[in-house]
Coordinates of C-alpha atoms in Angstrom, one line a residue:
Chain F
M154 CA 77.3 116.2 76.1
T155 CA 74.4 118.7 76.1
D156 CA 71.9 116.6 74.2
A157 CA 72.6 113.6 76.5
S158 CA 70.9 115.4 79.3
S159 CA 67.4 114.5 78.1
A160 CA 67.9 110.8 78.2
P161 CA 68.4 109.0 81.5
R162 CA 72.2 109.0 82.0
N163 CA 74.2 105.9 82.6
Q164 CA 76.8 106.2 85.4
W165 CA 79.5 104.4 83.4
L166 CA 78.8 106.8 80.4
D167 CA 79.6 109.7 82.7
V168 CA 82.8 108.0 83.8
W169 CA 83.7 107.4 80.2
L170 CA 83.1 111.0 79.3
Q171 CA 85.2 112.2 82.2
F172 CA 87.9 109.7 81.4
K173 CA 87.9 110.7 77.7
S174 CA 88.4 114.4 78.6
H175 CA 91.6 113.4 80.4
K176 CA 94.0 113.5 77.5
G177 CA 96.9 111.8 79.4
A178 CA 94.7 108.9 80.5
L179 CA 93.4 108.4 77.0
V180 CA 96.9 108.3 75.5
G181 CA 98.1 106.1 78.4
G182 CA 95.3 103.7 77.8
I183 CA 96.0 103.5 74.1
V184 CA 99.8 103.1 74.6
F185 CA 99.2 100.3 77.1
A186 CA 96.8 98.6 74.8
L187 CA 99.3 98.8 72.0
I188 CA 102.1 97.4 74.1
V189 CA 100.0 94.5 75.3
L190 CA 98.9 93.8 71.7
T191 CA 102.5 93.9 70.4
V192 CA 103.8 91.7 73.1
F193 CA 101.0 89.1 72.9
V194 CA 100.2 89.1 69.2
G195 CA 103.6 90.0 67.9
P196 CA 105.2 86.5 68.2
W197 CA 102.7 85.3 65.6
I198 CA 104.0 87.8 63.1
W199 CA 107.7 87.8 64.2
T200 CA 108.2 84.1 64.5
I201 CA 111.9 83.9 65.5
D202 CA 112.4 81.8 68.6
P203 CA 113.7 84.1 71.4
T204 CA 115.9 81.4 72.8
H205 CA 117.4 80.4 69.4
V206 CA 121.2 80.8 69.5
E207 CA 122.8 82.0 66.3
I208 CA 126.4 82.2 67.4
R209 CA 127.7 83.5 64.1
A210 CA 125.3 86.5 64.3
R211 CA 126.1 87.7 67.8
N212 CA 126.3 91.4 68.8
K213 CA 124.8 92.5 65.5
P214 CA 123.6 96.1 65.3
P215 CA 120.0 96.8 64.3
S216 CA 119.3 95.9 60.7
L217 CA 116.4 94.7 58.5
S218 CA 116.8 91.0 59.6
Y219 CA 117.3 92.0 63.2
P220 CA 115.4 95.2 63.9
F221 CA 116.7 95.5 67.5
G222 CA 120.0 93.8 66.8
T223 CA 121.2 90.6 68.5
D224 CA 122.7 89.8 72.0
Q225 CA 126.0 88.3 73.0
L226 CA 124.8 84.8 72.0
G227 CA 123.2 85.9 68.7
R228 CA 119.6 85.7 70.0
D229 CA 117.2 88.1 68.3
M230 CA 116.5 91.1 70.6
L231 CA 113.1 91.9 69.1
A232 CA 111.8 88.4 69.8
R233 CA 113.4 88.5 73.2
M234 CA 111.8 91.8 74.0
M235 CA 108.4 90.5 73.1
A236 CA 108.9 87.3 75.1
G237 CA 110.1 89.4 78.0
G238 CA 107.2 91.7 77.8
R239 CA 104.8 88.8 77.8
V240 CA 106.3 87.6 81.1
S241 CA 106.6 91.0 82.7
I242 CA 103.0 92.0 81.8
S243 CA 101.6 88.7 82.9
V244 CA 103.4 88.9 86.2
G245 CA 102.1 92.5 86.6
L246 CA 98.5 91.5 85.9
T247 CA 98.5 88.3 87.9
A248 CA 100.3 89.8 90.9
M249 CA 97.8 92.7 90.8
A250 CA 94.9 90.4 90.7
L251 CA 96.2 88.5 93.7
A252 CA 96.9 91.7 95.7
I253 CA 93.5 93.2 94.8
T254 CA 91.7 90.0 95.8
L255 CA 93.5 89.8 99.1
G256 CA 93.2 93.5 99.8
S257 CA 89.5 93.8 98.9
S258 CA 88.7 90.7 101.0
V259 CA 90.6 92.0 104.0
G260 CA 89.1 95.5 103.6
L261 CA 85.5 94.3 103.1
L262 CA 85.7 91.9 106.1
A263 CA 87.4 94.5 108.3
G264 CA 85.0 97.3 107.4
Y265 CA 81.8 95.2 107.5
F266 CA 82.4 93.0 110.6
K267 CA 83.2 94.9 113.7
R268 CA 84.8 91.9 115.4
L269 CA 87.3 91.4 112.6
D270 CA 88.2 95.1 112.3
W271 CA 90.8 95.2 115.1
P272 CA 92.8 92.0 114.3
L273 CA 92.7 92.6 110.5
M274 CA 93.9 96.2 110.8
R275 CA 96.7 95.2 113.2
L276 CA 97.7 92.6 110.6
T277 CA 97.7 95.3 107.9
E278 CA 99.8 97.5 110.1
V279 CA 102.4 94.8 110.7
F280 CA 102.5 94.1 107.0
Q281 CA 103.0 97.8 106.3
S282 CA 105.9 97.9 108.8
L283 CA 107.7 95.1 107.1
P284 CA 110.7 96.1 104.9
L285 CA 109.2 94.8 101.7
L286 CA 112.1 94.8 99.2
P287 CA 114.5 93.0 101.6
L288 CA 111.8 90.5 102.4
L289 CA 110.9 89.9 98.8
L290 CA 114.6 89.3 98.1
V291 CA 114.8 86.8 101.0
M292 CA 111.6 85.0 100.0
V293 CA 112.7 84.7 96.4
T294 CA 116.1 83.2 97.3
L295 CA 114.6 80.9 99.9
F296 CA 111.8 79.4 97.9
R297 CA 113.2 79.4 94.4
E298 CA 114.7 76.0 94.6
P299 CA 111.8 74.0 96.1
L300 CA 109.2 75.7 93.8
A301 CA 111.4 75.2 90.8
G302 CA 111.6 71.5 91.7
A303 CA 107.9 71.2 92.1
F304 CA 106.6 73.1 89.1
G305 CA 109.6 73.4 86.8
P306 CA 112.0 76.4 86.7
E307 CA 109.7 78.7 84.7
K308 CA 106.4 78.0 86.2
G309 CA 107.9 77.7 89.7
T310 CA 109.6 81.1 89.5
F311 CA 106.4 82.6 88.1
I312 CA 104.3 81.3 90.9
L313 CA 106.9 82.4 93.4
I314 CA 107.3 86.0 92.1
V315 CA 103.6 86.5 91.6
G316 CA 102.9 85.1 95.1
A317 CA 105.6 87.2 96.7
I318 CA 104.5 90.4 95.1
G319 CA 100.8 89.8 95.7
V320 CA 101.3 88.9 99.4
T321 CA 103.4 92.1 100.0
S322 CA 101.3 94.7 98.2
W323 CA 97.6 94.3 99.3
M324 CA 97.7 96.7 102.3
A325 CA 96.9 100.0 100.6
T326 CA 93.9 98.4 98.8
A327 CA 92.7 96.9 102.1
R328 CA 92.8 100.3 103.9
I329 CA 91.0 102.1 101.1
V330 CA 88.3 99.5 100.8
R331 CA 87.8 99.4 104.5
G332 CA 87.4 103.2 104.6
S333 CA 84.8 103.1 101.9
V334 CA 82.9 100.2 103.5
L335 CA 82.8 102.0 106.8
A336 CA 81.2 105.0 105.1
L337 CA 78.8 102.9 103.1
K338 CA 77.6 101.0 106.1
E339 CA 75.9 104.2 107.4
R340 CA 74.0 104.9 104.3
E341 CA 70.2 104.6 104.0
F342 CA 70.2 101.9 101.3
V343 CA 72.1 99.6 103.5
L344 CA 69.7 100.2 106.3
A345 CA 66.8 99.5 103.9
A346 CA 68.4 96.3 102.7
R347 CA 69.0 95.2 106.2
S348 CA 65.4 96.0 107.2
I349 CA 64.0 93.5 104.6
G350 CA 66.3 90.9 106.1
T351 CA 69.2 90.7 103.7
S352 CA 71.8 88.3 104.9
D353 CA 75.4 89.4 105.4
H354 CA 76.6 87.4 102.5
K355 CA 74.0 89.0 100.1
M356 CA 74.6 92.4 101.7
I357 CA 78.3 92.3 100.9
L358 CA 78.0 90.9 97.4
R359 CA 74.9 92.9 96.2
H360 CA 75.1 96.2 98.0
I361 CA 78.6 96.9 99.4
L362 CA 80.9 95.4 96.7
P363 CA 79.4 97.2 93.7
N364 CA 79.8 100.5 95.5
V365 CA 83.5 100.0 96.3
V366 CA 84.4 99.0 92.7
S367 CA 85.8 102.4 91.8
P368 CA 88.5 102.6 94.4
I369 CA 89.4 98.9 93.7
M370 CA 89.7 99.7 90.0
V371 CA 92.0 102.6 90.6
S372 CA 94.3 100.7 93.0
A373 CA 94.2 97.7 90.5
T374 CA 95.5 99.9 87.7
L375 CA 98.2 101.5 89.9
G376 CA 99.0 98.0 91.2
I377 CA 99.9 96.7 87.7
A378 CA 102.6 99.4 87.4
A379 CA 104.0 98.7 90.9
A380 CA 104.1 94.9 90.2
I381 CA 105.9 95.4 86.9
I382 CA 108.5 97.6 88.6
T383 CA 109.0 95.2 91.5
E384 CA 109.4 92.2 89.1
S385 CA 111.9 94.1 87.0
A386 CA 113.8 95.2 90.1
L387 CA 114.0 91.6 91.3
S388 CA 115.2 90.4 87.9
F389 CA 117.6 93.4 87.8
L390 CA 119.1 92.3 91.1
G391 CA 119.6 88.8 89.5
L392 CA 117.0 87.3 91.8
G393 CA 114.1 86.9 89.4
F394 CA 113.6 84.6 86.5
P395 CA 116.4 82.2 85.3
P396 CA 118.8 83.5 82.6
D397 CA 117.4 81.7 79.6
F398 CA 113.9 82.9 80.4
P399 CA 113.8 86.6 79.4
T400 CA 111.8 89.3 81.2
W401 CA 112.3 93.0 80.7
G402 CA 114.2 93.3 84.0
R403 CA 116.3 90.3 83.2
L404 CA 117.2 91.7 79.7
L405 CA 118.3 94.9 81.3
Y406 CA 120.3 93.1 83.9
D407 CA 122.1 91.0 81.2
A408 CA 122.7 94.1 79.0
V409 CA 124.4 96.0 81.9
D410 CA 127.5 93.9 81.4
Y411 CA 127.8 95.0 77.8
M412 CA 126.7 98.6 78.5
Q413 CA 130.0 100.1 77.4
Q414 CA 130.1 98.5 73.9
Y415 CA 126.3 98.2 73.1
P416 CA 124.4 100.8 75.0
S417 CA 121.3 100.3 72.9
R418 CA 120.7 96.9 74.4
V419 CA 120.2 98.6 77.8
M420 CA 117.8 101.1 76.2
W421 CA 115.2 98.8 74.7
P422 CA 114.1 97.0 77.9
G423 CA 114.5 100.1 80.0
I424 CA 112.3 102.1 77.7
A425 CA 109.8 99.3 77.5
I426 CA 109.5 99.1 81.3
S427 CA 109.3 102.9 81.7
L428 CA 106.7 103.4 78.9
T429 CA 104.5 100.6 80.2
V430 CA 104.6 101.9 83.7
L431 CA 104.1 105.5 82.6
S432 CA 101.1 104.6 80.5
V433 CA 99.5 102.5 83.3
N434 CA 100.1 105.3 85.8
Y435 CA 98.4 107.8 83.5
L436 CA 95.5 105.3 83.0
G437 CA 95.2 105.0 86.8
D438 CA 95.3 108.8 87.2
G439 CA 92.6 109.3 84.6
L440 CA 90.4 106.5 86.1
R441 CA 90.7 108.1 89.6
D442 CA 89.7 111.5 88.2
A443 CA 86.8 109.9 86.3
L444 CA 85.5 107.8 89.2
D445 CA 86.0 110.3 92.0
P446 CA 84.6 113.7 91.1
R447 CA 86.0 115.4 94.2
I448 CA 89.6 115.0 93.3
R449 CA 89.4 115.9 89.6
G450 CA 92.5 117.7 88.3
R451 CA 94.8 116.9 91.2
Chain Z
M826 CA 101.0 114.6 124.0
I827 CA 103.5 112.9 126.3
T828 CA 100.9 110.2 127.2
F829 CA 100.3 109.7 123.5
I830 CA 104.0 109.3 122.8
V831 CA 104.4 106.9 125.7
R832 CA 101.3 104.9 124.6
R833 CA 102.5 104.8 121.0
L834 CA 106.0 103.7 122.1
L835 CA 104.5 100.9 124.1
L836 CA 102.5 99.8 121.1
T837 CA 105.6 99.5 119.0
I838 CA 107.0 96.8 121.2
P839 CA 104.5 94.1 120.2
T840 CA 104.8 95.2 116.6
L841 CA 108.5 94.9 116.6
L842 CA 108.4 91.5 118.3
V843 CA 105.9 90.2 115.7
I844 CA 108.0 91.5 112.9
S845 CA 111.2 90.0 114.2
L846 CA 109.4 86.7 114.7
V847 CA 108.1 86.8 111.2
I848 CA 111.6 87.4 109.8
F849 CA 113.1 84.8 112.0
L850 CA 110.6 82.1 111.1
L851 CA 110.9 82.9 107.4
L852 CA 114.7 82.5 107.6
E853 CA 114.2 79.3 109.6
L854 CA 112.8 77.8 106.4
A855 CA 116.0 78.5 104.6
P856 CA 117.6 75.4 103.1
G857 CA 121.2 76.7 103.5
D858 CA 123.8 75.2 105.8
P859 CA 126.6 77.4 107.2
M860 CA 128.8 74.2 107.3
A861 CA 128.4 73.5 103.6
Q862 CA 131.7 75.1 102.7
V863 CA 133.7 73.3 105.4
P864 CA 135.9 70.6 103.8
L865 CA 134.6 67.0 104.0
T866 CA 137.8 65.9 105.8
V867 CA 136.7 67.8 108.9
P868 CA 135.3 65.1 111.3
P869 CA 131.6 65.4 112.2
E870 CA 132.2 66.0 115.9
V871 CA 134.4 69.0 115.1
K872 CA 131.6 70.3 112.8
E873 CA 129.2 69.9 115.6
K874 CA 131.5 72.1 117.8
M875 CA 131.7 74.7 115.0
R876 CA 128.0 74.6 114.8
E877 CA 127.6 75.3 118.5
A878 CA 130.2 78.1 118.3
L879 CA 127.9 79.8 115.8
G880 CA 125.0 79.5 118.2
L881 CA 123.3 76.7 116.2
G882 CA 122.1 73.3 117.3
Q883 CA 119.6 74.6 119.8
P884 CA 115.8 74.6 119.3
V885 CA 114.2 77.5 117.4
H886 CA 112.6 79.3 120.3
V887 CA 115.9 79.3 122.3
R888 CA 117.7 80.8 119.3
Y889 CA 115.0 83.4 118.7
V890 CA 115.1 84.6 122.3
K891 CA 118.9 84.6 122.2
W892 CA 118.9 86.7 119.1
L893 CA 116.5 89.1 120.8
Y894 CA 118.8 89.3 123.8
Q895 CA 121.8 89.9 121.6
F896 CA 120.1 92.6 119.5
F897 CA 118.3 94.4 122.3
V898 CA 120.7 94.0 125.2
V899 CA 124.2 93.1 124.2
E900 CA 124.5 95.4 121.1
P901 CA 123.0 98.5 122.8
S902 CA 125.2 98.0 125.9
L903 CA 128.3 97.9 123.6
M904 CA 127.0 101.0 121.9
I905 CA 126.6 102.9 125.2
D906 CA 130.1 101.8 126.3
W907 CA 131.5 103.2 123.0
L908 CA 129.5 106.4 123.3
T909 CA 130.7 107.2 126.8
R910 CA 134.3 106.1 126.1
D911 CA 135.4 107.2 122.6
S912 CA 132.6 109.2 121.0
F913 CA 133.0 112.9 120.2
L914 CA 129.6 113.8 121.5
L915 CA 129.4 112.0 124.8
G916 CA 133.0 111.1 125.5
W917 CA 133.1 113.5 128.5
M918 CA 130.7 111.3 130.4
P919 CA 132.0 108.8 132.9
D920 CA 133.0 105.6 131.2
T921 CA 130.5 102.8 131.5
S922 CA 131.2 99.1 131.2
L923 CA 127.8 97.5 130.5
Y924 CA 129.2 94.9 128.1
N925 CA 130.1 91.7 129.9
G926 CA 131.6 89.7 127.1
D927 CA 128.4 87.9 126.0
L928 CA 128.3 86.4 122.5
R929 CA 127.3 89.0 119.9
V930 CA 125.3 88.4 116.7
I931 CA 128.0 86.7 114.5
S932 CA 128.0 86.7 110.7
W933 CA 128.4 83.3 109.1
Q934 CA 130.3 84.8 106.2
T935 CA 133.1 86.7 108.0
R936 CA 132.7 85.1 111.5
S937 CA 132.8 88.6 113.0
P938 CA 130.1 90.6 114.7
V939 CA 127.3 91.7 112.4
M940 CA 127.0 95.1 113.9
D941 CA 130.6 95.9 113.3
I942 CA 130.1 95.4 109.6
V943 CA 126.9 97.3 109.6
V944 CA 128.7 100.3 111.3
Q945 CA 131.4 100.1 108.6
R946 CA 128.8 100.2 105.8
L947 CA 126.4 102.7 107.3
P948 CA 128.3 106.0 106.4
Q949 CA 128.2 105.2 102.6
T950 CA 124.5 104.5 102.7
L951 CA 123.8 107.5 104.9
W952 CA 125.7 109.9 102.7
V953 CA 124.3 108.8 99.3
V954 CA 120.8 108.1 100.4
G955 CA 120.6 111.0 102.8
M956 CA 121.9 113.5 100.2
G957 CA 119.6 112.0 97.6
Y958 CA 116.6 112.4 99.9
L959 CA 117.6 115.9 101.0
F960 CA 118.1 117.2 97.5
G961 CA 114.8 115.5 96.4
V962 CA 112.9 117.3 99.1
L963 CA 114.6 120.6 98.3
I964 CA 113.7 120.3 94.6
A965 CA 110.2 119.0 95.2
L966 CA 108.9 121.7 97.5
P967 CA 109.3 124.8 95.3
I968 CA 108.1 122.9 92.2
G969 CA 105.0 121.6 94.0
I970 CA 104.2 125.0 95.4
Y971 CA 104.6 126.9 92.1
S972 CA 102.8 124.2 90.1
A973 CA 99.7 124.5 92.4
Y974 CA 99.8 128.2 92.5
R975 CA 99.8 128.4 88.7
Q976 CA 97.5 125.4 88.1
Y977 CA 97.1 124.4 84.4
S978 CA 99.9 126.9 83.4
I979 CA 102.7 125.7 81.1
F980 CA 105.0 125.2 84.1
D981 CA 102.4 123.1 85.8
Q982 CA 101.7 121.0 82.8
V983 CA 105.4 120.4 82.2
G984 CA 106.1 119.9 85.9
T985 CA 103.3 117.3 86.3
F986 CA 104.4 115.4 83.2
V987 CA 108.1 115.4 84.4
S988 CA 107.1 114.2 87.9
M989 CA 104.9 111.5 86.4
V990 CA 107.9 110.3 84.3
G991 CA 110.2 110.5 87.2
F992 CA 107.8 108.5 89.3
S993 CA 107.3 105.9 86.6
V994 CA 110.9 105.3 85.4
P995 CA 112.5 102.8 87.7
T996 CA 115.7 103.9 89.4
F997 CA 117.7 101.0 87.9
F998 CA 117.0 102.4 84.5
T999 CA 117.7 106.0 85.3
G1000 CA 120.9 104.9 87.0
V1001 CA 122.0 102.8 84.0
L1002 CA 121.0 105.6 81.6
L1003 CA 123.1 108.2 83.5
I1004 CA 126.0 105.8 83.5
V1005 CA 125.7 105.4 79.7
I1006 CA 125.5 109.1 79.1
F1007 CA 127.8 110.6 81.7
S1008 CA 130.5 108.0 82.3
V1009 CA 130.5 105.9 79.1
E1010 CA 129.9 108.6 76.5
L1011 CA 131.1 111.8 78.2
G1012 CA 133.4 110.3 80.8
W1013 CA 132.6 113.0 83.4
F1014 CA 131.8 110.8 86.3
P1015 CA 133.1 107.4 87.5
S1016 CA 130.5 104.7 87.3
I1017 CA 131.8 102.9 90.3
Y1018 CA 131.7 104.3 93.8
D1019 CA 135.1 104.1 95.4
T1020 CA 134.6 103.7 99.2
T1021 CA 138.3 103.7 100.0
L1022 CA 138.6 107.3 98.9
K1023 CA 139.8 109.4 101.8
V1024 CA 138.7 113.1 101.7
N1025 CA 141.8 115.0 102.9
S1026 CA 142.5 117.5 100.1
F1027 CA 140.5 119.6 97.7
E1028 CA 141.2 117.1 94.8
S1029 CA 139.9 114.2 96.8
F1030 CA 136.9 116.3 97.8
L1031 CA 136.1 117.0 94.2
M1032 CA 136.6 113.3 93.4
Q1033 CA 134.1 112.5 96.2
V1034 CA 131.6 115.0 94.8
R1035 CA 132.0 113.5 91.3
Q1036 CA 131.4 110.0 92.4
M1037 CA 128.4 110.9 94.5
A1038 CA 126.8 113.0 91.8
M1039 CA 125.1 110.3 89.8
P1040 CA 123.7 108.1 92.6
V1041 CA 122.5 111.2 94.4
T1042 CA 120.9 112.6 91.2
V1043 CA 119.0 109.3 90.6
L1044 CA 117.6 109.2 94.1
A1045 CA 116.9 112.9 94.2
L1046 CA 114.9 112.8 91.0
Y1047 CA 112.9 109.8 92.0
N1048 CA 112.1 111.3 95.5
A1049 CA 111.4 114.8 94.1
A1050 CA 108.9 113.3 91.6
Q1051 CA 106.9 111.7 94.4
I1052 CA 107.1 114.5 96.9
S1053 CA 106.3 117.3 94.4
R1054 CA 103.0 115.4 93.5
F1055 CA 102.0 115.4 97.2
M1056 CA 103.0 119.0 97.7
R1057 CA 101.0 120.2 94.6
S1058 CA 97.9 118.4 95.6
S1059 CA 98.1 119.5 99.2
M1060 CA 98.6 123.1 98.1
L1061 CA 95.6 122.8 95.7
D1062 CA 93.4 121.6 98.6
N1063 CA 94.2 124.7 100.6
L1064 CA 94.3 127.4 97.8
N1065 CA 90.5 127.4 97.3
Q1066 CA 89.6 127.5 101.0
D1067 CA 87.8 130.4 102.5
Y1068 CA 90.6 131.5 104.8
V1069 CA 92.7 132.3 101.7
R1070 CA 90.1 134.6 100.4
T1071 CA 89.8 136.2 103.8
A1072 CA 93.6 136.7 103.9
R1073 CA 93.5 138.3 100.4
A1074 CA 90.5 140.5 101.4
K1075 CA 92.4 141.8 104.4
G1076 CA 94.9 143.2 101.9
L1077 CA 97.8 140.8 102.6
S1078 CA 100.3 140.5 99.8
E1079 CA 100.3 137.4 97.6
K1080 CA 103.7 136.4 99.0
V1081 CA 102.4 136.4 102.6
V1082 CA 99.1 134.6 101.6
V1083 CA 100.8 131.9 99.7
L1084 CA 104.1 131.4 101.5
I1085 CA 102.8 131.9 105.0
H1086 CA 99.1 131.1 105.2
V1087 CA 98.7 128.4 102.5
L1088 CA 102.1 126.9 102.7
R1089 CA 101.9 126.3 106.5
N1090 CA 98.7 124.5 106.2
S1091 CA 99.8 122.5 103.1
M1092 CA 103.0 121.4 104.8
I1093 CA 101.1 119.3 107.4
P1094 CA 100.4 116.3 105.3
V1095 CA 103.6 116.7 103.3
V1096 CA 105.8 116.6 106.4
T1097 CA 104.2 113.3 107.3
V1098 CA 104.8 112.0 103.8
I1099 CA 108.5 113.1 104.0
A1100 CA 108.9 111.4 107.3
L1101 CA 107.2 108.2 106.1
G1102 CA 109.4 108.2 103.0
V1103 CA 112.7 108.0 104.8
P1104 CA 112.6 104.2 105.5
Q1105 CA 111.2 103.5 102.0
V1106 CA 114.2 105.3 100.7
F1107 CA 116.6 103.1 102.6
G1108 CA 114.9 100.1 101.1
G1109 CA 114.7 101.5 97.6
A1110 CA 118.3 102.5 97.7
I1111 CA 119.3 98.9 97.7
I1112 CA 118.8 99.0 93.9
T1113 CA 120.6 102.3 93.4
E1114 CA 123.5 101.0 95.5
Q1115 CA 123.7 97.9 93.3
V1116 CA 123.7 100.0 90.1
F1117 CA 126.5 102.3 91.2
K1118 CA 128.3 99.6 93.3
V1119 CA 128.1 101.7 96.5
N1120 CA 129.0 99.2 99.2
G1121 CA 126.5 100.3 101.7
L1122 CA 123.8 98.4 103.6
G1123 CA 121.9 97.4 100.5
Q1124 CA 124.8 95.7 99.0
L1125 CA 125.6 94.1 102.3
L1126 CA 122.1 92.7 102.4
I1127 CA 122.2 91.3 98.8
G1128 CA 125.7 89.8 99.4
A1129 CA 124.4 88.2 102.7
I1130 CA 121.3 86.8 100.9
E1131 CA 123.4 85.3 98.2
A1132 CA 125.9 83.8 100.7
N1133 CA 123.1 82.5 102.9
D1134 CA 124.4 84.5 105.8
L1135 CA 121.2 84.2 107.9
P1136 CA 122.2 86.2 111.1
M1137 CA 123.3 89.1 108.8
V1138 CA 120.1 88.9 106.8
Q1139 CA 118.0 88.7 109.9
T1140 CA 119.7 91.7 111.6
L1141 CA 119.7 93.9 108.5
T1142 CA 116.1 93.2 107.6
F1143 CA 115.1 93.9 111.2
I1144 CA 117.1 97.2 111.1
F1145 CA 115.1 98.2 108.0
A1146 CA 111.8 97.3 109.9
L1147 CA 113.0 99.2 112.9
L1148 CA 113.5 102.3 110.7
I1149 CA 110.0 102.0 109.3
V1150 CA 108.4 101.6 112.7
M1151 CA 110.5 104.5 114.1
F1152 CA 109.6 106.9 111.3
N1153 CA 105.9 106.0 111.5
L1154 CA 106.1 107.1 115.1
I1155 CA 108.0 110.2 114.2
A1156 CA 105.4 111.0 111.5
D1157 CA 102.5 110.6 114.0
V1158 CA 104.2 112.8 116.6
L1159 CA 105.1 115.5 114.0
Y1160 CA 101.5 115.5 112.8
G1161 CA 100.3 116.3 116.3
I1162 CA 102.9 119.0 116.8
I1163 CA 102.5 120.9 113.6
D1164 CA 98.7 120.6 113.4
P1165 CA 97.2 122.1 116.5
R1166 CA 93.8 120.7 115.5
I1167 CA 94.9 117.2 116.1
R1168 CA 94.4 116.2 119.7
Y1169 CA 95.5 112.7 120.5
D1170 CA 94.3 112.5 124.1

């Protein structure tokens, strides 16, 4: 680090150095990358179909041909875990992307345009006062049938769950972004940009947005974890994806009935969810420390 | 302060109205029909009568206003009547008879008033969730304080890691894990919460404690993980401040400095977080109740959603919203009371 001081320093290099020194974040990042890799690349190596029913090989304990054993219909647990992880992580990433887009837009508009501040912030407050889990449950039960009819059962449920999670989890991001924008608006470079006649549109995209990227990145990371937990919770309550379409939450829900005889079947999806969320949370913590020097080590 | 509270209370009225409208309109889109299970042999005009008896068949806005009237006028008047007549606390007051026989919010599932069922289910939820939260707070505060005081020590490292794990592992997995270990393998605790258990002897009390142990542990661990993180970071904010050095320089003992000077200032944001967490806990307990089959409010809600019992879902969801708004208000007021620097007017 000492010899780098002679050369002009890159801001992102600093962030990387800070991030690297946070051991938990580094391990979290590596673990998350490994999980994503296993889940998305694994099916090319382990080519058993997760929905293939092998009724003669049901409830098998872990062995060489079935590393995680099989379930009550003889479906291979390893293949199902990878298929489930693919859905769970995709839901997490997409729902996070939706929530971040909504939240950043609301935050940017509310912070930048004084006229919009009051109505948008009241809207945010109303959304924050809504009981989210009950409403999610209601939304999923109400719209599952029509959406499944329109897009097919898998895609319909995916759109529904991603939409429902995205629409109910943008508020924290909006508040953080608004706060940062309000502070940025008073800075000299904004005044300078305005004095040369920069339009509002350019101002937001060129000057404000790049400066609020760090809080957005942090809440994006933490948002993935929250979305994965919410999806699993919905599936666990039996209100998520259809039964023949595995997700980690759904696998856990199905395994609970056989918990007494085959406790390991509960463990795999549970550990997968917990490990993913834990690694993402550590990643988010490390990013926050790296991007915001004031709160390092909290 | 009083004007602030009054102003804040007045502001909650439009918020609550908007929330109830949002919930009502969302449920209005529901495809379910409460007459779906009535046999086909029942003639249509009888069905129409049944529909009217359930308060259906009128335009949306009329039903919405009716529901508001039932929730905010009819049910509270019944409640006040009961309080002044039978309750232990206020039974000495002169009996009131505010309730005039108006139609109450009726559940489509049981055809009985929604609020009666809610009152039956409330104690289970309050006991399990309340104990879980209380224990969570009691565990979290000392851990947070000591972690911050000895920052980067072994205790802090372990504590931070454990709270990160507790915060990341979802309650439906911890719950299932506890069931597998303590009721399937060891057989110490029952995995199903028995609501019919009457506590009237020492054995039944022990039984009650045993069946509450696991759900309370799950909730307590989850809440403790979250609150201890807040407590630690709030303590760290204060420990490096100038007034702490001054207090030490005056020759005050470490105990007084940490537990009186620093703790009091660090508690300000933590108390707000604790107050704001109460409604979240009620919502989150839906999952824990489902895992341990506690028939509280959460299970009532899920059952009502599955059975398409819209008045029940509407009322329960709104009660959850009411809790959130109420505790937001409490948090704001508490903030003003314990932090003399905050002036609302």
